[in-house]
Coordinates of C-alpha atoms in Angstrom, one line a residue:
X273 CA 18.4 6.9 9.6
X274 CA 15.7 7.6 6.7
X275 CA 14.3 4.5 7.2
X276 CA 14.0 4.1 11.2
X277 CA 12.8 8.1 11.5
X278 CA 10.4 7.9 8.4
X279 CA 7.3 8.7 10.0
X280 CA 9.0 12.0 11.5
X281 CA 10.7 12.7 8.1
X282 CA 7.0 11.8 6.5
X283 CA 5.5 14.7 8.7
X284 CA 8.1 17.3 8.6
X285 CA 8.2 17.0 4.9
X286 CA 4.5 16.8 4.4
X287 CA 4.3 19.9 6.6
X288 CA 6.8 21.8 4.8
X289 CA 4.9 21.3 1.6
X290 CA 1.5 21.8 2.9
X291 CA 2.7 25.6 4.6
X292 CA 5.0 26.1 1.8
X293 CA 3.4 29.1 0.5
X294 CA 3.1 30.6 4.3
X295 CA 6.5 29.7 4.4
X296 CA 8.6 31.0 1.2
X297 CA 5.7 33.6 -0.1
X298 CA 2.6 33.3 -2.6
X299 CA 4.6 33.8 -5.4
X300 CA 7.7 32.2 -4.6
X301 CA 8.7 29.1 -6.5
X302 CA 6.5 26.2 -5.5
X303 CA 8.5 22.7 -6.3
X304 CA 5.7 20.8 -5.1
X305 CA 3.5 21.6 -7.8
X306 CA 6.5 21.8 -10.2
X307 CA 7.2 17.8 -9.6
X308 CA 3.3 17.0 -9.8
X309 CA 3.8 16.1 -13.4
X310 CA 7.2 13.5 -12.7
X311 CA 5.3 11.6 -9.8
X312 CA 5.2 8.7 -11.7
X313 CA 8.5 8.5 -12.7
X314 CA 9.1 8.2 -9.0
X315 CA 7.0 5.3 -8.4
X316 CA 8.5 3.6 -11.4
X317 CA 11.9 4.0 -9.9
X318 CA 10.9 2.9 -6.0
X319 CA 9.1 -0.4 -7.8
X320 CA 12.5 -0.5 -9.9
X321 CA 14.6 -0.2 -6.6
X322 CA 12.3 -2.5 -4.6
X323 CA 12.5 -5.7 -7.4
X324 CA 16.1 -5.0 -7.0
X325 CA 16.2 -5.8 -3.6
X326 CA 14.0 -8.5 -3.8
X327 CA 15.8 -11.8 -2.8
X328 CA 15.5 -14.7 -5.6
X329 CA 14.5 -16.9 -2.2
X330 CA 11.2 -14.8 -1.5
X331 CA 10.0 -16.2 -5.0
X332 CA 10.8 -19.7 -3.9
X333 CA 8.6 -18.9 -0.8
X334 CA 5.9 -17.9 -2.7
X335 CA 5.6 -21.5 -4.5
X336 CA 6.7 -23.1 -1.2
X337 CA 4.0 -21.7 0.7
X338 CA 1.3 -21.0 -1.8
X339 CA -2.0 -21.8 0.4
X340 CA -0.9 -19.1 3.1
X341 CA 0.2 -16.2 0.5
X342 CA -3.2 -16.9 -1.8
X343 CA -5.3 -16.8 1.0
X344 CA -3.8 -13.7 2.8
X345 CA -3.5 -11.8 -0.1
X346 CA -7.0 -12.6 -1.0
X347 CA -8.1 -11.7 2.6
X348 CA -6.3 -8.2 1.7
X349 CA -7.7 -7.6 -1.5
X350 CA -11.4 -8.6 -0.2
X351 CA -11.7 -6.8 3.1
X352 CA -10.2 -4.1 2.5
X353 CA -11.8 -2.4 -0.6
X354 CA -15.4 -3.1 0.8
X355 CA -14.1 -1.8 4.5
X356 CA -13.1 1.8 2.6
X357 CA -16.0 2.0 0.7
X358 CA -18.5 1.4 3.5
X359 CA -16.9 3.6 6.0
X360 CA -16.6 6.1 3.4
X361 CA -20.6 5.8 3.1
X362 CA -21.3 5.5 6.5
X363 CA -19.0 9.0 6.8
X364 CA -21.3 10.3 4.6
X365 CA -18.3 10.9 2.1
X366 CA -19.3 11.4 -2.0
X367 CA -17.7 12.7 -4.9
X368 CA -14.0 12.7 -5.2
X369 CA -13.4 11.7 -1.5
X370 CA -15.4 8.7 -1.7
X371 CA -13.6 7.8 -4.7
X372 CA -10.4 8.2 -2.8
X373 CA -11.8 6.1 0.1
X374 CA -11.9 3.3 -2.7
X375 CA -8.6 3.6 -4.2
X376 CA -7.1 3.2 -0.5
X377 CA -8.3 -0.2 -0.3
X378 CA -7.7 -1.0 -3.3
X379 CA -4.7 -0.7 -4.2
X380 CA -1.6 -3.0 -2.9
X381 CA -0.1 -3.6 0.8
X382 CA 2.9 -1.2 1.2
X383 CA 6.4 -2.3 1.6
X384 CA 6.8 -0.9 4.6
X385 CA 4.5 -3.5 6.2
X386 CA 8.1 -5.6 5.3
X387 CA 10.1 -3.7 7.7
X388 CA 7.0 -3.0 10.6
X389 CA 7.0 -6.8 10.7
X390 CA 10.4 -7.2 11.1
X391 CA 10.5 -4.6 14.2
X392 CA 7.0 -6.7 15.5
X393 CA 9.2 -9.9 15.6
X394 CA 6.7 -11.1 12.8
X395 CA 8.0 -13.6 9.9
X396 CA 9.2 -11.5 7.3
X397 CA 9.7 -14.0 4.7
X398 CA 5.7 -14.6 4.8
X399 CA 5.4 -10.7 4.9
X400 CA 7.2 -9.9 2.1
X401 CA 5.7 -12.7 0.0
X402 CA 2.7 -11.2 0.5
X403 CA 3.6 -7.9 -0.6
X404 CA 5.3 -9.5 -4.0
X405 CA 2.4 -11.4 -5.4
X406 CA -0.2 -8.6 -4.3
X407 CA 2.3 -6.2 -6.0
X408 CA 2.4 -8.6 -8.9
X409 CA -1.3 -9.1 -9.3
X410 CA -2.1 -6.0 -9.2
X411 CA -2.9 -4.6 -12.6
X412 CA -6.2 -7.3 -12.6
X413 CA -6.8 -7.0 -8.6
X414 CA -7.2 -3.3 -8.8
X415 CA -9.3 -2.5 -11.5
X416 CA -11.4 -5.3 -11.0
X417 CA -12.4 -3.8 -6.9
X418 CA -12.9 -0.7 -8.3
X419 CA -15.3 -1.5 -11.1
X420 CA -17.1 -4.0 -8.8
X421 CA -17.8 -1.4 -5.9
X422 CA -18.5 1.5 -8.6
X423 CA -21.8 -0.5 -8.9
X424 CA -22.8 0.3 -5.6
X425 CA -21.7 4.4 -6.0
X426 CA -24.1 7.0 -7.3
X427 CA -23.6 10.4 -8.3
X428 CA -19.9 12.7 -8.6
X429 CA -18.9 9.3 -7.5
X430 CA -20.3 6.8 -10.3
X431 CA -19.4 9.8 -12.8
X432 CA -15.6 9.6 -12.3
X433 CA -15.5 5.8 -12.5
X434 CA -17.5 6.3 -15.9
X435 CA -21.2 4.8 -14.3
X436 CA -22.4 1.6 -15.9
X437 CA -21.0 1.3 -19.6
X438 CA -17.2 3.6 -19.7
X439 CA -14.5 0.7 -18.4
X440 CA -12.0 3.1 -19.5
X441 CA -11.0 4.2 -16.2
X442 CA -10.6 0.9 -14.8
X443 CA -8.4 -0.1 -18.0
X444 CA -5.9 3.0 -17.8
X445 CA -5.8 1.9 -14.3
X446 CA -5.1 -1.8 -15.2
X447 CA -1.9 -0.4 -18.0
X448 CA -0.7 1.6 -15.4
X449 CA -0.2 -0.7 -13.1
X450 CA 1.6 -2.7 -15.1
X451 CA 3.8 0.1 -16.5
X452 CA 4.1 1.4 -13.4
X453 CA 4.7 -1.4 -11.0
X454 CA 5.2 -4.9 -12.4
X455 CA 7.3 -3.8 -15.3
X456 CA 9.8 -1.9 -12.8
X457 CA 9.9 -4.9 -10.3
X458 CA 10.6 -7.8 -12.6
X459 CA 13.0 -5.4 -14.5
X460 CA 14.7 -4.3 -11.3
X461 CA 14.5 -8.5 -10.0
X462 CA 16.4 -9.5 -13.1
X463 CA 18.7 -7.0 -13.3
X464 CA 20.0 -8.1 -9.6
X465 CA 20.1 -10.9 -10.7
X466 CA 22.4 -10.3 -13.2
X467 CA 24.4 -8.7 -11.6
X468 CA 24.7 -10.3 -8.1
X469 CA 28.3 -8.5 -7.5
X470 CA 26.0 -5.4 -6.8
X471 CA 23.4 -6.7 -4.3
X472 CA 24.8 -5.2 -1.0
X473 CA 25.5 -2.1 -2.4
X474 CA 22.2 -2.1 -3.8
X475 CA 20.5 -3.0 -1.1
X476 CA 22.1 0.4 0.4
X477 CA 21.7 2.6 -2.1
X478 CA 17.8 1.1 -3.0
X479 CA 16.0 1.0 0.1
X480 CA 17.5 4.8 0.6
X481 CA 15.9 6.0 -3.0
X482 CA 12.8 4.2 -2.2
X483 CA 12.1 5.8 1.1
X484 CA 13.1 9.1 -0.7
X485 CA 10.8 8.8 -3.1
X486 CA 7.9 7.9 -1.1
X487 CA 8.5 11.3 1.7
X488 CA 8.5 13.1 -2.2
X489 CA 5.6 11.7 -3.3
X490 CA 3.4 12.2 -0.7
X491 CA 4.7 16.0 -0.3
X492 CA 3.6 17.0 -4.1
X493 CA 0.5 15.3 -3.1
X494 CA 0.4 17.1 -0.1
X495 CA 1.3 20.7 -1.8
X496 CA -1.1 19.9 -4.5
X497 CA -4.0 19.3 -2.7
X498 CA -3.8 22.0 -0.2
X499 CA -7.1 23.8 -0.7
X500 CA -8.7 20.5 0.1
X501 CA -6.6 19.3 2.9
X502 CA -7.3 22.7 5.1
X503 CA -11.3 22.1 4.1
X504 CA -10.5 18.7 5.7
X505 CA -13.8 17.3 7.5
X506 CA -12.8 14.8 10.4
X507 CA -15.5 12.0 9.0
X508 CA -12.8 11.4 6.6
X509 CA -10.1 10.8 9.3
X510 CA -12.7 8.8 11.1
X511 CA -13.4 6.4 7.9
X512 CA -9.6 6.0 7.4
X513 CA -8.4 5.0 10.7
X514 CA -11.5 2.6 10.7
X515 CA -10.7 1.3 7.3
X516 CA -6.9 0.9 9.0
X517 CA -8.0 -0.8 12.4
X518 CA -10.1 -3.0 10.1
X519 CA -7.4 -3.7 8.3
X520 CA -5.4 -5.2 10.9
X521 CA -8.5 -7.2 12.9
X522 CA -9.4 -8.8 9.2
X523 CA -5.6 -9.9 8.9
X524 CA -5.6 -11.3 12.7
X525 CA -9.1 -12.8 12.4
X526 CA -7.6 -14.1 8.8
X527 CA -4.6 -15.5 10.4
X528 CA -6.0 -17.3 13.0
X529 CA -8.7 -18.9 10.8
X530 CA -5.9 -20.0 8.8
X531 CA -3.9 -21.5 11.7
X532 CA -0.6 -19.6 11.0
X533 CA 1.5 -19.4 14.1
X534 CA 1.9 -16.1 16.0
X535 CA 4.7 -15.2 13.6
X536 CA 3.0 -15.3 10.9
X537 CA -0.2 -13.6 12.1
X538 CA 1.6 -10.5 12.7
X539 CA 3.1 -10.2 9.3
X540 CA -0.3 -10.8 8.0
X541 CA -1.8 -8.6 9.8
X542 CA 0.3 -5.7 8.9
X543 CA -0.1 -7.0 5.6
X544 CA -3.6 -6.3 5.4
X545 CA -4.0 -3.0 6.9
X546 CA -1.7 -0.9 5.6
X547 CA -1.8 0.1 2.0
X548 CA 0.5 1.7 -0.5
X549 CA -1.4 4.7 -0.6
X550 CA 1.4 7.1 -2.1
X551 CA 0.9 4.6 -5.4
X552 CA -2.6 5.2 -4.4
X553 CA -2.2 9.2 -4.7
X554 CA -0.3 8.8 -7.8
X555 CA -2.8 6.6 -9.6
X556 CA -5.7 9.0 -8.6
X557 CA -4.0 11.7 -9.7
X558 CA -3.3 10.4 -13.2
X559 CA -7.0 8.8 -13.6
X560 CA -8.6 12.0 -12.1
X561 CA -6.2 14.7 -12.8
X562 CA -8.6 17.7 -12.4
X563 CA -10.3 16.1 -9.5
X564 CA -7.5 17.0 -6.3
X565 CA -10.2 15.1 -3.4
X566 CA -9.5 12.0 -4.9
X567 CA -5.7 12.2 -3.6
X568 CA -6.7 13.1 -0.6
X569 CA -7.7 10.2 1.3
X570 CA -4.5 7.8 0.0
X571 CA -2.0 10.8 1.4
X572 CA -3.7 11.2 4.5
X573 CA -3.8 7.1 5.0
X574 CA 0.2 7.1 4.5
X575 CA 0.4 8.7 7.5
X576 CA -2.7 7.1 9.4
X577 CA -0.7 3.3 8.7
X578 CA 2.5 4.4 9.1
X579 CA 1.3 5.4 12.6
X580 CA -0.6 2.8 13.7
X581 CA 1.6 0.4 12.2
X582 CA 4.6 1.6 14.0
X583 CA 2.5 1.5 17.3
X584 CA 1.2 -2.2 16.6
X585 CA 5.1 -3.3 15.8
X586 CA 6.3 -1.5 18.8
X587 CA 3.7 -3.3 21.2
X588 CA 4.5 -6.8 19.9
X589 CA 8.5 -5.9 20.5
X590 CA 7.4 -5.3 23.9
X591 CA 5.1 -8.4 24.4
X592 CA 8.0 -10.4 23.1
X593 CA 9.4 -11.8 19.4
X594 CA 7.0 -14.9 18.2
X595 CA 8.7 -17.9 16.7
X596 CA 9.6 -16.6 13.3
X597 CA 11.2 -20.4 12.1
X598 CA 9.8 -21.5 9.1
X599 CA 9.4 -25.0 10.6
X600 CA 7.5 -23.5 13.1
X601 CA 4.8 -22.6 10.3
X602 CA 1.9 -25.1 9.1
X603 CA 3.0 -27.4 6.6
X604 CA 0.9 -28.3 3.4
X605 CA 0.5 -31.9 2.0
X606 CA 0.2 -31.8 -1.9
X607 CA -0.8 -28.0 -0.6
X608 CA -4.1 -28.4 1.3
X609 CA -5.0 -26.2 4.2
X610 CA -5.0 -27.5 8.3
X611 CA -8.0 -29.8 8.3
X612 CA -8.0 -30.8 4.9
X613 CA -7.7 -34.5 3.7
X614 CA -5.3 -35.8 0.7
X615 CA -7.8 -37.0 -2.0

C-alpha cells in the first residue's frame, strides 16, 4: 500500500510538515526540525535496504549489457546537470536556488524510476542496471558536474561552491557519497548475500523502510525550509518541470539513437528524468547547512518526478506493454554498438 499510494502519502506528509506549526501551535514540539540532524542516517539505511534487495543477477546484467548501461547512464549524467543549470539561468534563479537547481541534476536516477518502469511495461532489468552503476559511480560523477558547471556560475552562487581555487565542497561531496550511498549498498548487497534464507522477507520488510524513509526525508526537508517554500517564486517550478520533461525527451531521443527496443526506451527514459532528489536535499543540506534555498529545489523535484513519472508509466500501461524479453534487446559482438564493425 506505501509503495503503490506514495505520491499521495508523499503529499499528505509533506503537507503536514509544511502547516505543522498552523497545525499543532508555534511552540508546540516541531519533529521536523528535531530529525533535521539524523537525515543522513536515513539515507544510509534506504541505500543499506536497497543493496539488500538488489538481485546478484542485476550485476551480471550490468557486464552483460555494458554498451547500453554506459551510454544511458552517461546520457543521464550529461543532460541532465547542464538542463538544471540552464533553466535555472534562463529562470533567472541565483544564489542558493540556482545551486539547488544544480544538485537536482546532478545527483543519481531515483529508485523509483525501477518500479514506474515496471508499471510502464518497460524492461526493468535495464532500468535497474541503470540505477546500480549511476548509484555506484556516483561519488566521482557528482562532484565532478558540480565543479565543472560552477565555472559557468557567478556570484552567491560561485561563493557556495567555493569560486575558482576551494575544491572542498566538491570533495566533502565526493566522501559523502561514498559513506552515504556506496558503502550502504555493497554492504547491504553482501550481506543478502550471505544470508540468502532472508531475501523474501527482506525484500518485504526493505522496500517498506526505504519508501518510509524517503516520505521522512523529504518532510524534514519540507518543515525545514518553510520560510522559503511559502516565498516560493513559480520560475522555480517552471525550471524544474522543464529540467524533468527534459529529462525524459533526452532519455527517448537517447534510446532511440541507441537502437534499444521500445522496452528499453521506456526504462531509459525514466531513467533519465527522474532524480534522487531527497539524497539530493540531504546532500545540500550537509554541504550548505545554513543556506535552507539550496534544499529547496531537490524537495520540490521529488514531487515534480514522481508526478510526471507516474503519468508517463500510466500512459504507456494504457498504450500497451512493449516487449520486455531480453532477446528482444540489441545484441553486442565483442560489445560494439548497432552499426559498428568487429575490428
Amino acid at each position: 500500500m506505501l509503495q503503490r499510494f506514495l505520491l499521495l502519502w508523499l503529499i499528505l506528509s509533506s503537507a503536514l510538515a509544511l502547516y505543522w506549526p498552523d497545525l499543532i501551535g508555534e511552540n508546540a514540539f516541531d519533529p521536523f526540525t528535531v530529525a533535521k540532524p539524523y537525515l543522513k542516517y536515513l539515507i544510509i539505511v534506504t541505500m543499506f535496504c536497497i543493496g539488500w534487495m538488489l538481485p546478484i543477477d542485476e550485476i551480471r546484467q550490468v557486464g552483460k549489457r555494458w554498451p547500453t548501461v554506459i551510454l544511458g547512464t552517461t546520457i543521464q549524467f550529461v543532460t541532465m546537470p547542464v538542463l538544471a543549470f540552464l533553466f535555472g539561468r534562463l529562470a533567472g534563479l541565483e544564489g542558493g536556488l540556482l545551486v539547488g537547481m544544480v544538485m537536482v541534476g546532478c545527483v543519481p536516477g531515483a529508485m523509483a524510476s525501477n518500479v514506474l518502469t515496471l508499471a510502464a511495461g518497460g524492461n526493468t532489468s535495464y532500468s535497474v542496471s541503470l540505477t546500480t552503476l549511476a548509484t555506484l559511480i556516483s561519488p566521482i560523477a557528482v562532484p565532478l558536474m558540480m565543479k565543472f558547471l560552477s565555472g559557468f556560475m557567478e556570484g552567491e552562487a560561485a561563493e557556495l561552491l567555493g569560486g575558482d581555487t576551494d575544491n572542498s565542497v566538491f570533495i566533502d561531496a565526493s566522501i559523502n557519497l561514498f559513506l552515504w550511498v556506496v558503502l550502504p549498498v555493497v554492504s547491504g548487497f553482501l550481506i543478502g548475500r550471505n544470508y540468502p534464507q532472508f531475501e523474501s522477507r527482506a525484500k518485504i520488510i526493505g522496500a517498506t523502510v526505504a519508501n518510509l524513509t524517503i516520505l521522512i526525508i523529504i518532510a524534514v526537508v519540507v518543515g525545514n525550509s518553510r520560510d522559503v517554500l511559502f516565498n516560493i517564486t513559480w520560475y522555480l517550478i517552471l525550471a524544474l518541470l522543464l529540467t524533468n520533461i527534459g529529462g525524459y525527451c533526452a532519455g527517448l531521443m537517447g534510446g532511440s539513437a541507441m537502437q534499444l527496443p521500445e522496452a528499453m526506451k521506456r526504462a531509459l527514459t525514466l531513467e533519465v528524468g527522474m532524480q534522487n532528489a531527497g539524497l539530493g536535499a540531504v546532500l545540500a543540506g550537509a554541504l550548505f547547512a545554513n543556506h535552507d534555498a539550496v534544499k529547496v529545489a531537490p524537495a520540490l523535484y521529488t514531487f515534480g518526478c514522481m508526478l510526471t513519472g507516474t503519468i508517463l508509466a500510466s500512459y504507456w500501461s494504457m498504450s500497451g506493454r512493449a516487449d520486455t524479453l531480453l532477446e528482444s534487446e540489441p545484441h553486442f559482438d565483442n560489445g560494439n554498438l548497432p552499426g559498428e564493425l568487429d575490428d
